[in-house]
Short mmCIF file of C-alpha atoms in Angstrom, two decimals:
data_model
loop_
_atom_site.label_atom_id
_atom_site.label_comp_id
_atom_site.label_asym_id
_atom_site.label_seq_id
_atom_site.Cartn_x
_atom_site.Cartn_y
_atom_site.Cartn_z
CA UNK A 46 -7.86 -33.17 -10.75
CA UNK A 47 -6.25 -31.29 -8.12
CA UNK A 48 -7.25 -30.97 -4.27
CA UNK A 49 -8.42 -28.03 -3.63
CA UNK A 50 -7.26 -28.08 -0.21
CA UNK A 51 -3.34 -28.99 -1.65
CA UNK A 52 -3.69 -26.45 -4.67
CA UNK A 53 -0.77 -23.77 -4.39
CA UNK A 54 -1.38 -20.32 -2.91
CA UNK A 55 -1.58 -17.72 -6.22
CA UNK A 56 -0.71 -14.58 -6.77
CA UNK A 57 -1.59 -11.30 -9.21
CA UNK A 58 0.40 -9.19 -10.68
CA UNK A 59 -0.49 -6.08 -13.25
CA UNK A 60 2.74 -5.16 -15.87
CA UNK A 61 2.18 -1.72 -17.76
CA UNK A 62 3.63 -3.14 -21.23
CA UNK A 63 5.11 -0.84 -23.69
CA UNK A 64 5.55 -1.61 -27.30
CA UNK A 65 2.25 -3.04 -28.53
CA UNK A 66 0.65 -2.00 -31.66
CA UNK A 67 -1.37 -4.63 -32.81
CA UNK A 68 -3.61 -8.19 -31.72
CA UNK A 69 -0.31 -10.32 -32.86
CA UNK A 70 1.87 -8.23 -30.26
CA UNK A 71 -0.91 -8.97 -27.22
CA UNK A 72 -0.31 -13.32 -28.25
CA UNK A 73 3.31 -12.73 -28.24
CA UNK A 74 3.33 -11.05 -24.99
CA UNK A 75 0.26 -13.67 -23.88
CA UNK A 76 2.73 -16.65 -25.15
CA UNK A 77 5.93 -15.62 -23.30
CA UNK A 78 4.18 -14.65 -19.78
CA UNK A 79 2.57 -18.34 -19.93
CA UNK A 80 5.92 -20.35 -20.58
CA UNK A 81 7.13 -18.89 -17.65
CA UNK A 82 6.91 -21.58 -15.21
CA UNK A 83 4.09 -21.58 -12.52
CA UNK A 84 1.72 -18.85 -14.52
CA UNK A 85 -1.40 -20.20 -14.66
CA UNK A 86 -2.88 -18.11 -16.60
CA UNK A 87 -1.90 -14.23 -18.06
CA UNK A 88 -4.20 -12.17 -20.19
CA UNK A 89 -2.93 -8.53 -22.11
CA UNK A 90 -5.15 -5.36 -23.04
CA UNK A 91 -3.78 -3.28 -26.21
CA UNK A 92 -5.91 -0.40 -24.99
CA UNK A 93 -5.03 -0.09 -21.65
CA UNK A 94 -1.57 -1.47 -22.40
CA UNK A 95 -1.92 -3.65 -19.05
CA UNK A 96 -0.65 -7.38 -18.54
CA UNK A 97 -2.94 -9.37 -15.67
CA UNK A 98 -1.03 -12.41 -14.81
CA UNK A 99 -1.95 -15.41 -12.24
CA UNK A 100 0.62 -17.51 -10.88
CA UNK A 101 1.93 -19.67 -8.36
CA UNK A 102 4.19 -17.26 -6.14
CA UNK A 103 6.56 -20.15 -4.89
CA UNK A 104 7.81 -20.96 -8.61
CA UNK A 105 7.25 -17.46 -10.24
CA UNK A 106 7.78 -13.50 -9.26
CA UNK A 107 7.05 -10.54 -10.38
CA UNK A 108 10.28 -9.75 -11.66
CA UNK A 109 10.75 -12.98 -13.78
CA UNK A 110 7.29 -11.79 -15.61
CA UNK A 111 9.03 -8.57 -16.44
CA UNK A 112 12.25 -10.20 -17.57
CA UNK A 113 9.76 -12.23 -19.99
CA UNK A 114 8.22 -9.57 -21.42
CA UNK A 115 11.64 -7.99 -21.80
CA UNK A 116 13.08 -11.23 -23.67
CA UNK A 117 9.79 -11.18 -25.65
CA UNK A 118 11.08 -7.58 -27.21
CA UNK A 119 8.72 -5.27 -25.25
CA UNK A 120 9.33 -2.72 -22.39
CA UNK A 121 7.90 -3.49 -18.83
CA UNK A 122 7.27 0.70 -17.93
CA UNK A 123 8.05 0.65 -14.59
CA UNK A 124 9.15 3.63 -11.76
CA UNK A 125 11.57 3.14 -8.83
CA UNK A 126 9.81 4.64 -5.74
CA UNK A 127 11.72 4.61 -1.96
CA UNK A 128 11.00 4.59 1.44
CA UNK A 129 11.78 5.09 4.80
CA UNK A 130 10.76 2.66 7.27
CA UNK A 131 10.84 2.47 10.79
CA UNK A 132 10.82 -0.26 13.78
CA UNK A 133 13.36 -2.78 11.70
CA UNK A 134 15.59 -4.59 13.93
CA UNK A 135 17.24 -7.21 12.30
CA UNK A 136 17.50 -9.30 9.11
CA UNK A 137 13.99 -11.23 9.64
CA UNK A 138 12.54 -7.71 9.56
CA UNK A 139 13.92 -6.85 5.99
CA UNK A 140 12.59 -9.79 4.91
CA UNK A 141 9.03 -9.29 6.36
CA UNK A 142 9.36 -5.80 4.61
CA UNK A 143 10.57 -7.38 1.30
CA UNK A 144 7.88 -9.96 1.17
CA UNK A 145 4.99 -7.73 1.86
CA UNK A 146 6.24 -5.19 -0.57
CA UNK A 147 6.81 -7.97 -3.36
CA UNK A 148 3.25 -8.87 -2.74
CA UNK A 149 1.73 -5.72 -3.88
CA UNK A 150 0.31 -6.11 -7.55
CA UNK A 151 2.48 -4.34 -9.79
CA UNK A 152 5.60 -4.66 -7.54
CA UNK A 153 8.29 -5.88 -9.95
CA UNK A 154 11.22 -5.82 -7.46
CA UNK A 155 11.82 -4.55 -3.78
CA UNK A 156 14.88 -4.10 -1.70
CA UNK A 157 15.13 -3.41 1.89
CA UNK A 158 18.49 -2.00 3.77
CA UNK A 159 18.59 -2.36 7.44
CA UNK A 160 21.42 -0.02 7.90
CA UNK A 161 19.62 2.78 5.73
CA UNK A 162 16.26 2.00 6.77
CA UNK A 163 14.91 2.20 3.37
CA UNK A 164 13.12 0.33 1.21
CA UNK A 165 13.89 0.63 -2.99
CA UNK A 166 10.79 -0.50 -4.62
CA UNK A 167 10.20 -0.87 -8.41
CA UNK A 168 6.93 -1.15 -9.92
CA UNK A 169 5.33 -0.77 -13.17
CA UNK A 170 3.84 2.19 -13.87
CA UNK A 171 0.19 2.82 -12.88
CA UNK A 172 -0.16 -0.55 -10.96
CA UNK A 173 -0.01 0.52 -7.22
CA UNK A 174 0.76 4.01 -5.89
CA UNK A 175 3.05 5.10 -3.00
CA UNK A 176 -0.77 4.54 -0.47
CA UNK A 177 -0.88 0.69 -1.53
CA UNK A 178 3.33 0.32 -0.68
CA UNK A 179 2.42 2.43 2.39
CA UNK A 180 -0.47 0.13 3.65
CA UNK A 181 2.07 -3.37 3.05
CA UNK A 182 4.97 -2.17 5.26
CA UNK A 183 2.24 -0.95 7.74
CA UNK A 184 -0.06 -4.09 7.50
CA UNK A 185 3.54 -6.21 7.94
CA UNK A 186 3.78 -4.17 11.34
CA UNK A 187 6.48 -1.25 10.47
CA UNK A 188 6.04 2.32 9.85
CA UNK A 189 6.68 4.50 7.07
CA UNK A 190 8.96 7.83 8.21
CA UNK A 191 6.97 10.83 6.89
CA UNK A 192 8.63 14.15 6.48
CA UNK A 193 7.28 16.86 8.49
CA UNK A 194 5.64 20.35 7.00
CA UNK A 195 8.76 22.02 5.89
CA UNK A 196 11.18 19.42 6.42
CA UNK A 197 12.89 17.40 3.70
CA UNK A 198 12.74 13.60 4.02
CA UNK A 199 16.43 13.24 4.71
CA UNK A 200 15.94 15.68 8.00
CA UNK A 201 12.99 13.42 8.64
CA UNK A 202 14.90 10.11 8.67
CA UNK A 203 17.85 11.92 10.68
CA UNK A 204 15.43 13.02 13.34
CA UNK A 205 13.86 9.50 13.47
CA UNK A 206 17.46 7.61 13.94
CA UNK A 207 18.41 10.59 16.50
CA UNK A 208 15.19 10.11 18.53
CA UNK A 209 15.62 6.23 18.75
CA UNK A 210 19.22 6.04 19.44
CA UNK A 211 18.96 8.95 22.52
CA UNK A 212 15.73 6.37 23.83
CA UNK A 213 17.94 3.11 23.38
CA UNK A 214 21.34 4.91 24.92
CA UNK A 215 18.86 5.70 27.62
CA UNK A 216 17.24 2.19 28.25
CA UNK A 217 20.83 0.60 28.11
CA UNK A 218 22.06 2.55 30.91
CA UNK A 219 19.47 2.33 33.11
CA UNK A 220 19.45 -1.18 32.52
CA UNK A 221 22.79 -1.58 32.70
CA UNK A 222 23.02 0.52 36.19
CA UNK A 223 20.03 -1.79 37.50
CA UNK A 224 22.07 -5.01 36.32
CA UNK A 225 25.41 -3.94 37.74
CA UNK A 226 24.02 -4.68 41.29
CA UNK A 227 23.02 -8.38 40.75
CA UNK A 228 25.88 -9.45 39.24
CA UNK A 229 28.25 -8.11 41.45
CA UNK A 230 25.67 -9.58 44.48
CA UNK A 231 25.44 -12.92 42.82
CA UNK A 232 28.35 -13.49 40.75
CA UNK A 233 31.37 -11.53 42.03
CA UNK A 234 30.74 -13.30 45.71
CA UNK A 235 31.53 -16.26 43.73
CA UNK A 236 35.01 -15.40 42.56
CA UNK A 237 36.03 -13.42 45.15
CA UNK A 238 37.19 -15.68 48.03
CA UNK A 239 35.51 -15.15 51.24
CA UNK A 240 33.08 -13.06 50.01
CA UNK A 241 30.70 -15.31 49.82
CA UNK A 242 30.41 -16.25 53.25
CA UNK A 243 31.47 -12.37 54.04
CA UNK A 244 27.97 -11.58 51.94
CA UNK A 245 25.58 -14.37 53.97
CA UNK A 246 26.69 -13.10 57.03
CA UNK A 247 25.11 -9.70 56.07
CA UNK A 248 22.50 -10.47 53.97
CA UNK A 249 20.32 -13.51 53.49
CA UNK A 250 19.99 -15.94 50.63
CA UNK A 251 16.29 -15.30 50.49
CA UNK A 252 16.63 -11.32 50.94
CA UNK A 253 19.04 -10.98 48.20
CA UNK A 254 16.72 -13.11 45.80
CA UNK A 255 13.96 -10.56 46.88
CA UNK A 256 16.16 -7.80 45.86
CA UNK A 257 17.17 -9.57 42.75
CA UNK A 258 13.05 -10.23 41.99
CA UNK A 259 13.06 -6.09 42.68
CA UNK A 260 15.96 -5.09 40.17
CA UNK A 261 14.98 -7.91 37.64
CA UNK A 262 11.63 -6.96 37.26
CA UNK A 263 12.33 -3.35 36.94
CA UNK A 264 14.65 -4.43 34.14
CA UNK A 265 12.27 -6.80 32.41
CA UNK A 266 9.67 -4.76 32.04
CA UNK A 267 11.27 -1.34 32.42
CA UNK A 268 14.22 -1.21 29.65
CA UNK A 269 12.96 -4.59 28.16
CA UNK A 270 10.15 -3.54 27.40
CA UNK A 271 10.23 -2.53 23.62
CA UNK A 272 11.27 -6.35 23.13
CA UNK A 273 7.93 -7.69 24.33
CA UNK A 274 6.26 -5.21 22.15
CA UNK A 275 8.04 -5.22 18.99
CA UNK A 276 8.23 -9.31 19.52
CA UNK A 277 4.58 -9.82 20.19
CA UNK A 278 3.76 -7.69 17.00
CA UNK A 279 6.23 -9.90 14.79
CA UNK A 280 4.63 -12.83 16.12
CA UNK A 281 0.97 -11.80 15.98
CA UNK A 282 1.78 -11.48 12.13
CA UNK A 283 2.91 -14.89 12.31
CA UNK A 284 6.90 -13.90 11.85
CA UNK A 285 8.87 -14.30 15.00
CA UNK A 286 11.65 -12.43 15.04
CA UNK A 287 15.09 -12.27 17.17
CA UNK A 288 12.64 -9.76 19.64
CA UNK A 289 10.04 -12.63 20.33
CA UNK A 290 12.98 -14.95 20.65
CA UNK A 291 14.60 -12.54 23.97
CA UNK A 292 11.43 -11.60 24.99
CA UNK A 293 10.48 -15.48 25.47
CA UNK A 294 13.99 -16.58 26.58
CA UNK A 295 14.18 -13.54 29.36
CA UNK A 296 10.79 -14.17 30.34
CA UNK A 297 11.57 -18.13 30.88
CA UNK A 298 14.23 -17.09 33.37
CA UNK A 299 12.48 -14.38 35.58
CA UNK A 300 9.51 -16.44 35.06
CA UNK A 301 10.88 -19.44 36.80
CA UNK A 302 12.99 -17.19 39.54
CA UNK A 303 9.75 -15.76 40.64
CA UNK A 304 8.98 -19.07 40.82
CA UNK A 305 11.57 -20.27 43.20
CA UNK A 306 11.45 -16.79 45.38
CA UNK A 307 7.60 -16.93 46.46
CA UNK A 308 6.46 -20.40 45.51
CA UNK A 309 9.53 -22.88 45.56
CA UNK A 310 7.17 -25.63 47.08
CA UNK A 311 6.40 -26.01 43.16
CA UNK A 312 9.95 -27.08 42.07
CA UNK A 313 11.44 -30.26 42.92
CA UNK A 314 13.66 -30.79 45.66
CA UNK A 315 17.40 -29.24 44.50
CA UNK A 316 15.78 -27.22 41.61
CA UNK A 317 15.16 -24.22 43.54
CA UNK A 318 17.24 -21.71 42.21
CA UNK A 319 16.86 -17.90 40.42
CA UNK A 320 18.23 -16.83 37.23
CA UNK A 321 17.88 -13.09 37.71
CA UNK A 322 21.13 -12.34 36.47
CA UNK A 323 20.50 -14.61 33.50
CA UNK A 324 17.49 -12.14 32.14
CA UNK A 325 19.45 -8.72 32.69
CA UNK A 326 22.54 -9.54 31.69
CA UNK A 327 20.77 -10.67 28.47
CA UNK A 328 18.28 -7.58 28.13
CA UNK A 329 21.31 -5.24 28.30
CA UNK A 330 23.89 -7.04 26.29
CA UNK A 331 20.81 -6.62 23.44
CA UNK A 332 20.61 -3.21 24.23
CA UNK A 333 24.20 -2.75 24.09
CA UNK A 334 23.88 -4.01 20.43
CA UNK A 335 21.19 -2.53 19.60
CA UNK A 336 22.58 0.96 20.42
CA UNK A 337 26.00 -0.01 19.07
CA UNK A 338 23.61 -1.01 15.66
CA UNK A 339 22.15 2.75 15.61
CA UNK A 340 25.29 4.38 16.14
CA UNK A 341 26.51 2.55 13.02
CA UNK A 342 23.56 3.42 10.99
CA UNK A 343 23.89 7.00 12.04
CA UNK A 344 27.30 7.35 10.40
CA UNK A 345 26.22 5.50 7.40
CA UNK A 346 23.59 8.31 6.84
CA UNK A 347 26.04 10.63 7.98
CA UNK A 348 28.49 9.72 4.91
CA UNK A 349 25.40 10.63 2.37
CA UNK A 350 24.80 13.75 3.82
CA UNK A 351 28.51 14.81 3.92
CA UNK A 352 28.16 13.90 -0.03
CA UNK A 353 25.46 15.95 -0.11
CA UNK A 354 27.12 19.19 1.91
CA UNK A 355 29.83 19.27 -0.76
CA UNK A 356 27.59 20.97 -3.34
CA UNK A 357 27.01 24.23 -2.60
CA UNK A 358 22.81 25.14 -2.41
CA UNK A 359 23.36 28.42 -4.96
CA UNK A 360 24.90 29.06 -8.13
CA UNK A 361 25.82 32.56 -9.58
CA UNK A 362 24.25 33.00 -12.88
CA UNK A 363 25.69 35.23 -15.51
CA UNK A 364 22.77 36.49 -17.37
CA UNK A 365 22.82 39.63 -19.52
CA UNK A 366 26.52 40.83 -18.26
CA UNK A 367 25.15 40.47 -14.84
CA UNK A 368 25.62 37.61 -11.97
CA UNK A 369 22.32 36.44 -10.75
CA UNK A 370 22.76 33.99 -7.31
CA UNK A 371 19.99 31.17 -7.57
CA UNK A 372 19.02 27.94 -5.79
CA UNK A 373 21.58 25.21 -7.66
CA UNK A 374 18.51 23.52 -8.51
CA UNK A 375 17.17 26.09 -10.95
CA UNK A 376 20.66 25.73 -13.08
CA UNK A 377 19.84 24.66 -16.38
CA UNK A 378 21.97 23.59 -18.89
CA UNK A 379 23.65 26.04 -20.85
CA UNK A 380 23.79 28.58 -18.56
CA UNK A 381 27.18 30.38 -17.74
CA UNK A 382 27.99 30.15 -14.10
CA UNK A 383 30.53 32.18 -12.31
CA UNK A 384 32.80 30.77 -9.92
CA UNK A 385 35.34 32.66 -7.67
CA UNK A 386 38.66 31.62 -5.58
CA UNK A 387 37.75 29.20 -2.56
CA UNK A 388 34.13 28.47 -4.00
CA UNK A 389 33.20 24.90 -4.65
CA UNK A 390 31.66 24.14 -7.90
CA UNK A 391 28.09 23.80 -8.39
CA UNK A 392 27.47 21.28 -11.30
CA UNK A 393 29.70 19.91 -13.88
CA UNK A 394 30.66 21.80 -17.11
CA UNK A 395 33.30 23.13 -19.28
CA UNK A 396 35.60 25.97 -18.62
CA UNK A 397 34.57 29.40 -20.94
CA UNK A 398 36.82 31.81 -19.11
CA UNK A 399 39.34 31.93 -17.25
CA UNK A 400 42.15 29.85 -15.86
CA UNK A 401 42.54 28.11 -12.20
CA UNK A 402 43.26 25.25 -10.16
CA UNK A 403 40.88 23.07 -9.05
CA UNK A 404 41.28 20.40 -5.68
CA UNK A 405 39.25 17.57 -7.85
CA UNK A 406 40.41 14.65 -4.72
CA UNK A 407 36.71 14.26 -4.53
CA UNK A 408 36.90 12.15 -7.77
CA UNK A 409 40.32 11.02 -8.19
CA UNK A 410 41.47 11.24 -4.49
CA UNK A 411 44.74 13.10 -5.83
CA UNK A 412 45.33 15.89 -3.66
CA UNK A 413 47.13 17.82 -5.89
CA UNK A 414 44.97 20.68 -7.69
CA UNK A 415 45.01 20.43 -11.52
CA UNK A 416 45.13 23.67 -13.53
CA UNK A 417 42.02 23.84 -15.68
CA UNK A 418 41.87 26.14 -18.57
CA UNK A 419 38.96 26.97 -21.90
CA UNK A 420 37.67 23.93 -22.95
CA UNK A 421 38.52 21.35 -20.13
CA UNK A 422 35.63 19.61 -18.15
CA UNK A 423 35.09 20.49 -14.18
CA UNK A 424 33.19 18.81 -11.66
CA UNK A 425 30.15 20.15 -9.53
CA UNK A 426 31.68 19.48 -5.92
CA UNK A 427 35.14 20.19 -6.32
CA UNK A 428 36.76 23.19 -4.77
CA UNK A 429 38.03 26.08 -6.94
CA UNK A 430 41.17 27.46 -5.35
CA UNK A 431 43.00 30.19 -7.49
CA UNK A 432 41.34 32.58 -10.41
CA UNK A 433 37.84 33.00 -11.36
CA UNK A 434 36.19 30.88 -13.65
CA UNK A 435 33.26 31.04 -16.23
CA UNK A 436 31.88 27.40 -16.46
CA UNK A 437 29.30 26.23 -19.21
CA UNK A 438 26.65 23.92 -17.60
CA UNK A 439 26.06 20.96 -19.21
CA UNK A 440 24.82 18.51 -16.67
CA UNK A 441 22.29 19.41 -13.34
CA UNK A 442 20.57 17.43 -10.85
CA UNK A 443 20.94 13.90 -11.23
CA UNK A 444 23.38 13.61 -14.38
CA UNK A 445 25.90 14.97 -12.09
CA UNK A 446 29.53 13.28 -11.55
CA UNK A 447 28.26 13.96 -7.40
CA UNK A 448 24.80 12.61 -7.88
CA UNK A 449 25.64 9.79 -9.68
CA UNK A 450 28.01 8.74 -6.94
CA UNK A 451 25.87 9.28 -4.28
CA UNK A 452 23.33 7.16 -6.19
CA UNK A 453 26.11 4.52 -6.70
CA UNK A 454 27.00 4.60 -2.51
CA UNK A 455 23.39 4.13 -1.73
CA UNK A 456 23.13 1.10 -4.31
CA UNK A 457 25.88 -0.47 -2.60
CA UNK A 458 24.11 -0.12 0.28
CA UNK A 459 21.09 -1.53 -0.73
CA UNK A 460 22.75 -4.44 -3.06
CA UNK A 461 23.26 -7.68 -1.94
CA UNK A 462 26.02 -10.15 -2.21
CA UNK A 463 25.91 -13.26 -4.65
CA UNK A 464 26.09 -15.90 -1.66
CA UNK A 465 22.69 -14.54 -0.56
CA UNK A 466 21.42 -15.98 -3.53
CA UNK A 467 22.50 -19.25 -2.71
CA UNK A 468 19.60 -21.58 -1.71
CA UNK A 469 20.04 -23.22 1.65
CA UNK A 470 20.43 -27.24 1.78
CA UNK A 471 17.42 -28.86 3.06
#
């Protein structure tokens, strides 16, 4: 019989199965969840068309359950829900995020870019709700970016990123001006000859090292602050991250400086020294990446929305002999859209009327305009340069050649290379 006290940690998960009709359908479903290995035990309900499974999370997921059911010739109904979330900082924080998402019953799959700030989650339908994803990332010690009354998401997100990149450029120069002075003090006397003895014939040893305890501590606990508090929350969650690791390693140094300033009767004899310059070059050389990391995710976000700009927000409608101008998003298909010289395209159809060329290097990158004529296919996006066209909708929203490659860029984003996968020798 098995210890208790060595028994595996287990997990629950919920799968909205689609496909049942009958009793013989639940023990086929019942039969493949339990060869997967470490499910200990996995019951099914025809009527609510639910699949409660128990199993040991370090040999089984989520998303190997579903891939059962799958093989088993039934449909896992699941929805693909995203969100934006806040305070990540490096690649132990998407995995926090990932972890905590994964163990939300019902979670089948979840995906967290740190460039994007987002979080692609997929879950079977009915299990959680957006308020049980919410409640992991915030439980895990990150926030979830909320759109504002009026406001889309995307503007939301944007605002966020703007708001902590003008705060970071802001702690890494005043950090950086507050830095400046020790190192010249303490390390340029070193490699400039003379200056060193130049330097202790105007100041003392044990003023400078009171003026270095002045600057450093500003530093530490001005600018370096955010590490302290975004390393202490990591680590009372029990996942230190690279924040606890500077917070501790900066801390050592001014730590043992103050030390050696106001109480060097504690060190041993020839260990009395002061590692100012040590803590602040470190605090702003993170900073320094850190605002280098949220310039880069700024342009990344800046690339969807310039996919985004290149539809235009209203299409003109020919209904009854007359043009109509509505919101692109009320285009349906089948409806006759007008488009005039110099107008971009609103969604993707076939040419009615009319004859023109079209700039189509969105697509194909050829910058050449292609004559379109009555019959041939055009592309929401794309720029209409000459005559005046009559275009046949037959694809909106997201069946659109523009959607589908924003949808593609974001993937990409999100994906992950095949090495990742690779399991790391003991």
């Amino acid at each position: 019989m098995t210890d208790t006290l060595t028994a595996p940690p287990l997990s629950q998960a919920t799968l909205a199965v689609g496909g049942m009709t009958c009793a013989s359908c639940v023990g086929r479903v019942e039969r493949a969840l339990n060869r997967v290995e470490g499910v200990v035990e996995a019951s099914v309900n025809l009527a609510t068309e639910r699949a409660h499974v128990t199993f040991d999370a370090a040999r089984a997921s989520p998303l190997l359950l579903a891939q059962a059911v799958a093989e088993a010739g039934y449909q896992v109904r699941t929805e693909d829900v995203t969100l934006a979330v806040g305070g990540m900082t490096c690649a132990s924080c998407v995995g926090r995020v990932e972890r905590a998402l994964s163990a939300v019953p019902g979670v089948t799959e979840a995906k967290v870019n740190l460039a994007t700030e987002r979080a692609n989650v997929r879950l079977t339908t009915g299990a959680a709700t957006t308020a049980d994803l919410r409640a992991a990332i915030e439980s895990a010690g990150y926030d979830v970016i909320d759109a504002p009354e009026g406001a889309t998401r995307a503007d939301a997100e944007r605002e966020a990123r703007e708001h902590d990149r003008l705060a970071l450029r802001r702690r890494l120069l005043l950090s950086a001006a507050l830095t400046l002075p020790i190192v010249l003090l303490d390390m340029g006397a070193m490699i400039i000859p003379g200056a060193m003895e130049w330097l202790n014939g105007w100041m003392s040893m044990q003023t400078r090292w009171l003026l270095f305890f002045v600057l450093g501590t500003a530093i530490q606990f001005g600018p370096g602050l955010r590490f302290y508090r975004t390393g202490w929350a990591a680590l009372r969650h029990g996942s230190p991250d690279m924040n606890t690791l500077v917070a501790l390693g900066t801390s050592a140094a001014w730590g043992y400086s103050v030390v050696a300033t106001f109480l060097p009767g504690l060190l041993p004899s020839g260990a009395v020294h002061v590692y100012y310059e040590a803590a602040a070059v470190v605090v702003t050389l993170i900073l320094l990446g850190k605002y280098l990391e949220a310039v880069a995710k700024g342009r990344t976000s800046e690339a969807l929305g310039a996919l985004t700009s290149l539809r235009p927000a209203t299409a003109r409608v020919v209904k009854g002999g007359e043009e109509v101008e509505i919101a692109v998003d009320a285009v349906a298909v089948g409806d006759v859209v007008r488009v005039r010289p110099g107008e971009s395209i609103p969604v993707d159809g076939v040419v009615r009327e009319g004859t023109s060329y079209v700039d189509e290097s969105l697509v194909t990158g050829e910058p050449v305009p292609v004559v379109k004529t009555p019959g041939e296919r055009v592309v929401g996006g794309t720029v209409n340069q000459s005559g005046s066209l009559l275009v046949t909708v037959d694809q909106v929203g997201e069946g659109t050649v523009l959607s589908q490659i924003m949808r593609l860029v974001e993937e990409a984003q999100t994906s992950r290379p095949a090495i990742q996968a690779v399991p790391t020798p003991p």
